[in-house]
Amino acid sequence: MGNTVGLLSEALAQLPWETIGVWVAALLTLAVYTYLAGSNPLYLLVQHIFVGMAVGYAVVVVWHSLLAPRVAQFMSAPTAYWHYVVFLLLGLALLSRAFPRISWLGDVPLAYLFGVGAALSIAGAIAGSLIPQTEASIAPLLPAYYGSGMIGVAYALDRALVSLGAIAVLAYFYFGGKKQEGVGRVWSSIVGIWSGAGRWLIIVVFGALFASVAVGRIALLIGRLHFLSSYWLKLTGG
Amino acid sequence: MIRCPDCGTDNRDGSRFCGSCGREFSDMPDVICPKCGAPNAAQNVLCSDCLAPLQPPSQEPPSQEPPSQELPSQEPPSQEPPSQEPPSQEPPSQEPPSQEPPPQEGDNAATEELVEAPAARDDDAALEEAASETGELLAGEDSVSQLEGSASVLPAGEEISPPTEAGQPMPEESSALVPSVDLEGEPREPLENIDDVLPLENIMALPHRSESPLPRTVQPEHEDQAKLLSQVLVLPRLGEEDHRLVSGARAAGPGTALRIVLYALLALAVAIPLIRGNCWFGTSMSPRDSVVGLFRAVDSLPAGSVALLSFDYDPGTADELAPGVAVLLDHLLQKEVSILAFSTMPTGALLAWQQLEQAALRMGGLSYGEDYLLLGYLPGEESGLRRIAGGLALTFPRDYIERREINQFAVIRRASKLSDIALIVTIAGDRVRVQRWLEQIQAPYGVPLVTVMTAAAEPGLSPYYSSGQLLGMVGGLPGAAEYEALRDGRGPASDSADAQALAYLVIIAAALLGGISRLFRGRTSKDTSAHTRANTSPNMRVNTPTNRGASRGAEAAPPDSGE
Amino acid sequence: MRKALAAIVATVAGLAILIDFFVEHPIVDAVGGILIDGALIIAGCALLLGLLNLLAVHGRRIQERQGDRMLSLALVVSLLVTLLLGRASGPGSTSFRWMFQYVYYPIQATIGSLLAFFVVTAAYRAFRLHTLEAVVLTGVSVIVLLAQIPGSEKLWTYLPPLREWIFSVPVTSGMRGIIMGTALGTITTGLRLLFWVDQPYA
């Protein structure tokens, strides 16, 4: 029995795994591309295999990278790493969410995650986005600050547009691009025009976003076709 | 009829409050069960003794959900201004039962309010249309990317108990009618969840989700609104055929023949140059400022310093990022900068391993543990990044490849804290991951940060580059090609320049062809798309009296069947 | 009582993290580090919850012999094979890496590349030139795409600088407004959670 297993392992090791792998990858690639003709059983099969692998892989990596080392640390020094056990128990309590009768056990760890996540989001939004972006919107508008002649004027104009544009977008979210009732006509018109300009800026952002997304997706197609042509069909040098 | 004991006003059966004085009828057994004769409270639907229905189905009591609370944060449906186009015709399957109240003057506006968000504004119709179009483009045409979303969401277990916003119901299944889905963690639209963010006091004033205060007095129009809402809620789910008819995603798009032509054109536009090699467009590109910024940030690193690389992407974007990563690794290793690598995504660790191995092969003479080290996977998103701030050795007790104690490696002894890191590079498949680094690490600790990211993230990160928080960016294949050019070399990004160029031209041609063909066809497709978009909004536009009256004179817009 | 306990845990943990973020002090840093470690561990366990969920859903389909049980079987089999291989030989083993490189990677990469085709049909469908807004949106997209083509300066000298300007001025200002608005929304949503106005965990 042991000999058989050994021979089998040796035989398996002799197989051209890279070539087999390239063919497996190419066939899976073509199976996914059948989706272009519409959803079909082959595509669905590949999709389900992928989802199973994705979850399995994630669990393996989490255990390998996160939980196992911490369990080992606790075993080696329980007094120093006592908090690992507390949180591990809370994490196991989270698994109760899968069972309706005892799902209430998962309230505390879930609340903990939400609380920590909310706090980090708040802090990050303030320190990482709101304050730096507000600071960046405050810029000197003197052309001489940026350079001489028309270059200075152009840069100053750009800085002014960036600052005013950011306010215009915020004004659009708040005022909706309409004139305001109950305030003076001049102010109402200013707000209406300014927030209307914000609306146009958002349209420009959408246009740039679409183009950028298109560039990104094309790159993925290039990668796959490069694999098929170079590594599978060997039509190029690879 | 229920007679109010206080003021004597007759109210219809099933009323909970007197329409005249507001007295609550909850303690009045005014309804007798037709089957067993037991007294029941006026608002009961079923007999509390024998469960027989107390009222015929068409007279169900109004829904208790205050409708106005559900609307604010939902996307307003695209609404074409009436003066610009003829109204559209709803499909027959959406006709509600004929028990609707007759249209009344006061009802129309109130009924419109019921199903449309307060934020819907006539002169924003075009913007809403553009937004929803681009949102659909950003999200993809079909539910393909749901697969990627499910694969990345599942490991976090979020499907068990997804959080909801205050006052908002859980996402309804009817939202599946909208063919747009999340794409790699990015929001469907840049403006998603922006509505009603401001002003602050309105948000803080939203009541807790578990409370549902009822109005003290019920006006007739409120009853009609509630009845309409209850009819909406009990509308049967549309079947597959109806979905296609309603969504119009296929109706407004190219027919099968044209779709095949476009797909084939795109595939050939990419495949032929890849096989032939560059020959038409050349490879010269004037590098953009952001790429130059990253180049300078890396080039200025002294030999012996340590860079921290975070491989925050998965195979879904690996093909786009691989060329940029390769040239970055070569640049760093040539500068004799040591690399600490990890990932905030499960698959990122293996991708990092692949890239580091290949770089080591290209460079030759590199030693694992001295020149580069793979730390592993760090879950928790923001929490994980904050943990790094406490020390890399504390965060990663063992390395990923050899599974040895982390302090045994020379490179970690040189840079165990954030302050020892000379440069952080985040290699990201979406904007949000870079934003997390900016918010959790760069802002509080001031460590220099650059990014190699997908091209789709470039607009979203421009403000951070402009403010100086990001020292440089390499976006997608074009950015990688420029980076290769700055390094006076060629690489996979430059080699695919022709394929990129031809593919972009195909997209531009498709966009112009679609736009021009619609100009020639006139308003036909506009009717279809506006009508279908109105019916795929999560608010599920209802056949209100206003709509019915307006649509009676409209001709049916035939769905596009192809060019 | 349970809800109150959960709410208190959320608020106390959140406030402690907030203090840790803005205050530098050895004790504060130590407490913050412990709390963050806890969040990592619980987040890792949440992944196991996803695994249980998936097994429960698809296991039920297999057991009840529903129509797509073969697909569910394929999913469960691939999940178990991955788990067993990962545990038996480790994620760094040759076999595990082979599976990642030649099965996992091509499937996910190809699914991503499908979107390139959908971008083309979406461009055909969505760019209707019937309003000024649509024309502007289309125009900006076309300019940015054209400017990405290598050698686009031969088409028009000012194409690359125009693209740079579009990104550095209107796109930056527009996205800055969006980022600031989103940040304000994030702050208020987080505060609602910490001050018990919203309790999504209960």
Tab-separated table of N, CA and C in Angstrom, chain B residues 171-263:
chain	number	residue	atom	x	y	z
B	171	PRO	N	-32.913	46.231	1.907
B	171	PRO	CA	-33.076	46.294	0.443
B	171	PRO	C	-34.125	45.309	-0.018
B	172	GLU	N	-35.068	45.791	-0.793
B	172	GLU	CA	-36.126	44.940	-1.278
B	172	GLU	C	-35.631	44.076	-2.416
B	173	GLU	N	-36.290	42.952	-2.596
B	173	GLU	CA	-35.907	42.088	-3.705
B	173	GLU	C	-36.179	42.779	-5.024
B	174	SER	N	-37.161	43.694	-5.033
B	174	SER	CA	-37.481	44.347	-6.291
B	174	SER	C	-36.317	45.137	-6.821
B	175	SER	N	-35.319	45.449	-5.963
B	175	SER	CA	-34.175	46.171	-6.484
B	175	SER	C	-33.378	45.305	-7.433
B	176	ALA	N	-33.622	43.994	-7.459
B	176	ALA	CA	-32.922	43.143	-8.410
B	176	ALA	C	-33.344	43.457	-9.828
B	177	LEU	N	-34.454	44.163	-10.011
B	177	LEU	CA	-34.862	44.538	-11.342
B	177	LEU	C	-33.877	45.497	-11.973
B	178	VAL	N	-33.186	46.240	-11.150
B	178	VAL	CA	-32.179	47.155	-11.667
B	178	VAL	C	-30.945	46.348	-11.994
B	179	PRO	N	-30.526	46.327	-13.228
B	179	PRO	CA	-29.416	45.452	-13.593
B	179	PRO	C	-28.059	45.934	-13.137
B	180	SER	N	-27.980	47.022	-12.413
B	180	SER	CA	-26.679	47.537	-12.006
B	180	SER	C	-26.248	46.942	-10.690
B	181	VAL	N	-25.021	46.615	-10.578
B	181	VAL	CA	-24.510	46.054	-9.333
B	181	VAL	C	-23.196	46.722	-9.005
B	182	ASP	N	-22.771	46.458	-7.807
B	182	ASP	CA	-21.507	47.007	-7.365
B	182	ASP	C	-20.374	46.444	-8.184
B	183	LEU	N	-19.463	47.226	-8.460
B	183	LEU	CA	-18.343	46.809	-9.257
B	183	LEU	C	-17.105	46.981	-8.441
B	184	GLU	N	-16.513	45.875	-7.971
B	184	GLU	CA	-15.260	45.866	-7.220
B	184	GLU	C	-15.273	46.845	-6.066
B	185	GLY	N	-16.248	46.926	-5.346
B	185	GLY	CA	-16.266	47.745	-4.165
B	185	GLY	C	-16.532	49.199	-4.416
B	186	GLU	N	-16.568	49.580	-5.688
B	186	GLU	CA	-16.816	50.975	-5.929
B	186	GLU	C	-18.307	51.239	-5.853
B	187	PRO	N	-18.681	52.405	-5.493
B	187	PRO	CA	-20.103	52.721	-5.465
B	187	PRO	C	-20.693	52.676	-6.859
B	188	ARG	N	-21.958	52.353	-6.962
B	188	ARG	CA	-22.568	52.278	-8.271
B	188	ARG	C	-22.427	53.584	-8.985
B	189	GLU	N	-22.611	54.647	-8.238
B	189	GLU	CA	-22.436	55.960	-8.836
B	189	GLU	C	-21.648	56.794	-7.857
B	190	PRO	N	-20.999	57.813	-8.334
B	190	PRO	CA	-20.267	58.653	-7.393
B	190	PRO	C	-21.212	59.311	-6.401
B	191	LEU	N	-22.479	59.507	-6.824
B	191	LEU	CA	-23.395	60.224	-5.967
B	191	LEU	C	-24.218	59.308	-5.099
B	192	GLU	N	-23.882	58.011	-5.120
B	192	GLU	CA	-24.678	57.111	-4.298
B	192	GLU	C	-24.571	57.532	-2.849
B	193	ASN	N	-25.678	57.529	-2.171
B	193	ASN	CA	-25.731	57.913	-0.752
B	193	ASN	C	-25.383	59.373	-0.529
B	194	ILE	N	-25.231	60.172	-1.580
B	194	ILE	CA	-24.935	61.578	-1.368
B	194	ILE	C	-26.213	62.334	-1.041
B	195	ASP	N	-27.315	61.884	-1.695
B	195	ASP	CA	-28.572	62.584	-1.475
B	195	ASP	C	-28.890	62.648	-0.002
B	196	ASP	N	-29.325	63.758	0.404
B	196	ASP	CA	-29.756	63.962	1.784
B	196	ASP	C	-28.647	63.790	2.801
B	197	VAL	N	-27.389	63.872	2.371
B	197	VAL	CA	-26.312	63.910	3.353
B	197	VAL	C	-26.398	65.203	4.141
B	198	LEU	N	-26.660	66.263	3.465
B	198	LEU	CA	-26.766	67.565	4.089
B	198	LEU	C	-28.231	67.993	4.077
B	199	PRO	N	-28.739	68.809	4.935
B	199	PRO	CA	-27.993	69.351	6.075
B	199	PRO	C	-27.947	68.395	7.243
B	200	LEU	N	-27.079	68.670	8.157
B	200	LEU	CA	-26.794	67.767	9.255
B	200	LEU	C	-28.013	67.546	10.112
B	201	GLU	N	-28.753	68.624	10.371
B	201	GLU	CA	-29.851	68.477	11.323
B	201	GLU	C	-30.933	67.569	10.788
B	202	ASN	N	-31.095	67.509	9.479
B	202	ASN	CA	-32.109	66.619	8.945
B	202	ASN	C	-31.726	65.168	9.187
B	203	ILE	N	-30.447	64.866	9.061
B	203	ILE	CA	-30.013	63.492	9.282
B	203	ILE	C	-30.167	63.131	10.747
B	204	MET	N	-29.711	64.003	11.612
B	204	MET	CA	-29.798	63.689	13.039
B	204	MET	C	-31.246	63.602	13.466
B	205	ALA	N	-32.146	64.245	12.715
B	205	ALA	CA	-33.539	64.226	13.132
B	205	ALA	C	-34.264	62.985	12.674
B	206	LEU	N	-33.648	62.182	11.809
B	206	LEU	CA	-34.328	60.975	11.361
B	206	LEU	C	-34.555	60.063	12.552
B	207	PRO	N	-35.749	59.558	12.697
B	207	PRO	CA	-36.035	58.752	13.896
B	207	PRO	C	-35.351	57.404	13.834
B	208	HIS	N	-35.270	56.766	14.978
B	208	HIS	CA	-34.704	55.432	15.087
B	208	HIS	C	-35.526	54.478	14.243
B	209	ARG	N	-34.856	53.473	13.738
B	209	ARG	CA	-35.526	52.562	12.813
B	209	ARG	C	-36.686	51.849	13.447
B	210	SER	N	-36.615	51.547	14.780
B	210	SER	CA	-37.676	50.739	15.372
B	210	SER	C	-38.902	51.563	15.706
B	211	GLU	N	-38.776	52.876	15.632
B	211	GLU	CA	-39.957	53.678	15.957
B	211	GLU	C	-40.698	54.015	14.682
B	212	SER	N	-41.968	53.963	14.726
B	212	SER	CA	-42.746	54.364	13.559
B	212	SER	C	-43.947	55.160	14.043
B	213	PRO	N	-43.720	56.416	14.373
B	213	PRO	CA	-44.831	57.219	14.894
B	213	PRO	C	-45.881	57.421	13.828
B	214	LEU	N	-47.106	57.295	14.204
B	214	LEU	CA	-48.207	57.468	13.278
B	214	LEU	C	-48.768	58.863	13.421
B	215	PRO	N	-49.295	59.376	12.340
B	215	PRO	CA	-49.909	60.703	12.468
B	215	PRO	C	-51.112	60.637	13.399
B	216	ARG	N	-51.286	61.684	14.131
B	216	ARG	CA	-52.383	61.673	15.091
B	216	ARG	C	-53.730	61.813	14.397
B	217	THR	N	-53.755	62.508	13.270
B	217	THR	CA	-55.006	62.610	12.516
B	217	THR	C	-54.759	62.041	11.137
B	218	VAL	N	-55.757	61.317	10.638
B	218	VAL	CA	-55.628	60.692	9.328
B	218	VAL	C	-56.537	61.430	8.362
B	219	GLN	N	-55.952	62.060	7.382
B	219	GLN	CA	-56.711	62.760	6.370
B	219	GLN	C	-57.097	61.796	5.267
B	220	PRO	N	-58.162	62.098	4.574
B	220	PRO	CA	-58.601	61.194	3.494
B	220	PRO	C	-57.495	60.922	2.479
B	221	GLU	N	-56.717	61.999	2.131
B	221	GLU	CA	-55.686	61.754	1.123
B	221	GLU	C	-54.596	60.856	1.671
B	222	HIS	N	-54.378	60.893	2.992
B	222	HIS	CA	-53.401	59.978	3.578
B	222	HIS	C	-53.883	58.543	3.464
B	223	GLU	N	-55.175	58.356	3.634
B	223	GLU	CA	-55.700	57.001	3.516
B	223	GLU	C	-55.505	56.486	2.098
B	224	ASP	N	-55.771	57.361	1.128
B	224	ASP	CA	-55.606	56.930	-0.252
B	224	ASP	C	-54.150	56.637	-0.560
B	225	GLN	N	-53.263	57.478	-0.009
B	225	GLN	CA	-51.841	57.211	-0.208
B	225	GLN	C	-51.470	55.861	0.376
B	226	ALA	N	-51.973	55.607	1.571
B	226	ALA	CA	-51.625	54.361	2.248
B	226	ALA	C	-52.179	53.171	1.483
B	227	LYS	N	-53.379	53.348	0.951
B	227	LYS	CA	-53.968	52.261	0.164
B	227	LYS	C	-53.116	51.988	-1.059
B	228	LEU	N	-52.689	53.071	-1.712
B	228	LEU	CA	-51.850	52.928	-2.888
B	228	LEU	C	-50.553	52.226	-2.524
B	229	LEU	N	-49.971	52.596	-1.382
B	229	LEU	CA	-48.722	51.973	-0.963
B	229	LEU	C	-48.935	50.493	-0.707
B	230	SER	N	-50.049	50.164	-0.086
B	230	SER	CA	-50.285	48.742	0.189
B	230	SER	C	-50.459	47.977	-1.105
B	231	GLN	N	-51.053	48.592	-2.118
B	231	GLN	CA	-51.176	47.917	-3.404
B	231	GLN	C	-49.815	47.728	-4.045
B	232	VAL	N	-48.941	48.745	-3.896
B	232	VAL	CA	-47.593	48.624	-4.433
B	232	VAL	C	-46.887	47.469	-3.774
B	233	LEU	N	-47.021	47.379	-2.443
B	233	LEU	CA	-46.276	46.358	-1.715
B	233	LEU	C	-46.754	44.960	-2.038
B	234	VAL	N	-48.032	44.832	-2.448
B	234	VAL	CA	-48.523	43.473	-2.721
B	234	VAL	C	-48.508	43.159	-4.203
B	235	LEU	N	-47.945	44.068	-5.023
B	235	LEU	CA	-47.832	43.765	-6.437
B	235	LEU	C	-46.966	42.519	-6.606
B	236	PRO	N	-47.359	41.598	-7.479
B	236	PRO	CA	-46.546	40.397	-7.662
B	236	PRO	C	-45.219	40.765	-8.292
B	237	ARG	N	-44.202	39.970	-7.978
B	237	ARG	CA	-42.899	40.180	-8.583
B	237	ARG	C	-43.007	39.933	-10.066
B	238	LEU	N	-42.327	40.775	-10.820
B	238	LEU	CA	-42.403	40.620	-12.258
B	238	LEU	C	-41.614	39.389	-12.668
B	239	GLY	N	-42.162	38.678	-13.643
B	239	GLY	CA	-41.459	37.503	-14.138
B	239	GLY	C	-40.323	37.925	-15.044
B	240	GLU	N	-39.593	36.946	-15.549
B	240	GLU	CA	-38.401	37.220	-16.345
B	240	GLU	C	-38.741	38.036	-17.588
B	241	GLU	N	-39.865	37.649	-18.245
B	241	GLU	CA	-40.234	38.345	-19.473
B	241	GLU	C	-40.579	39.785	-19.156
B	242	ASP	N	-41.336	39.946	-18.066
B	242	ASP	CA	-41.722	41.301	-17.689
B	242	ASP	C	-40.492	42.117	-17.331
B	243	HIS	N	-39.540	41.444	-16.692
B	243	HIS	CA	-38.322	42.159	-16.282
B	243	HIS	C	-37.624	42.724	-17.502
B	244	ARG	N	-37.534	41.910	-18.524
B	244	ARG	CA	-36.843	42.385	-19.721
B	244	ARG	C	-37.611	43.523	-20.349
B	245	LEU	N	-38.923	43.374	-20.332
B	245	LEU	CA	-39.747	44.416	-20.931
B	245	LEU	C	-39.635	45.707	-20.131
B	246	VAL	N	-39.663	45.548	-18.827
B	246	VAL	CA	-39.649	46.730	-17.966
B	246	VAL	C	-38.273	47.348	-17.914
B	247	SER	N	-37.265	46.536	-17.727
B	247	SER	CA	-35.926	47.104	-17.531
B	247	SER	C	-35.447	47.793	-18.779
B	248	GLY	N	-35.774	47.195	-19.929
B	248	GLY	CA	-35.377	47.854	-21.159
B	248	GLY	C	-33.896	47.854	-21.395
B	249	ALA	N	-33.162	47.173	-20.507
B	249	ALA	CA	-31.714	47.166	-20.716
B	249	ALA	C	-31.393	46.552	-22.071
B	250	ARG	N	-32.190	45.514	-22.405
B	250	ARG	CA	-31.957	44.955	-23.719
B	250	ARG	C	-32.769	45.707	-24.770
B	251	ALA	N	-33.921	46.200	-24.361
B	251	ALA	CA	-34.773	46.865	-25.338
B	251	ALA	C	-34.087	48.088	-25.899
B	252	ALA	N	-33.366	48.832	-25.066
B	252	ALA	CA	-32.768	50.055	-25.542
B	252	ALA	C	-31.380	49.830	-26.114
B	253	GLY	N	-30.864	48.657	-25.999
B	253	GLY	CA	-29.495	48.411	-26.425
B	253	GLY	C	-29.438	47.921	-27.850
B	254	PRO	N	-28.233	47.570	-28.301
B	254	PRO	CA	-28.103	47.044	-29.657
B	254	PRO	C	-28.738	45.673	-29.743
B	255	GLY	N	-29.225	45.336	-30.934
B	255	GLY	CA	-29.771	44.022	-31.149
B	255	GLY	C	-28.663	42.992	-31.146
B	256	THR	N	-29.082	41.715	-31.289
B	256	THR	CA	-28.112	40.630	-31.198
B	256	THR	C	-27.044	40.749	-32.270
B	257	ALA	N	-27.467	41.044	-33.499
B	257	ALA	CA	-26.499	41.112	-34.591
B	257	ALA	C	-25.462	42.193	-34.337
B	258	LEU	N	-25.948	43.350	-33.951
B	258	LEU	CA	-25.003	44.444	-33.713
B	258	LEU	C	-24.115	44.143	-32.520
B	259	ARG	N	-24.694	43.487	-31.514
B	259	ARG	CA	-23.886	43.142	-30.339
B	259	ARG	C	-22.756	42.197	-30.731
B	260	ILE	N	-23.072	41.208	-31.568
B	260	ILE	CA	-22.032	40.277	-32.017
B	260	ILE	C	-20.947	41.032	-32.764
B	261	VAL	N	-21.383	41.973	-33.623
B	261	VAL	CA	-20.404	42.744	-34.391
B	261	VAL	C	-19.501	43.540	-33.452
B	262	LEU	N	-20.102	44.196	-32.466
B	262	LEU	CA	-19.309	45.001	-31.535
B	262	LEU	C	-18.339	44.131	-30.740
B	263	TYR	N	-18.828	42.995	-30.252
B	263	TYR	CA	-17.940	42.109	-29.487
B	263	TYR	C	-16.779	41.630	-30.358
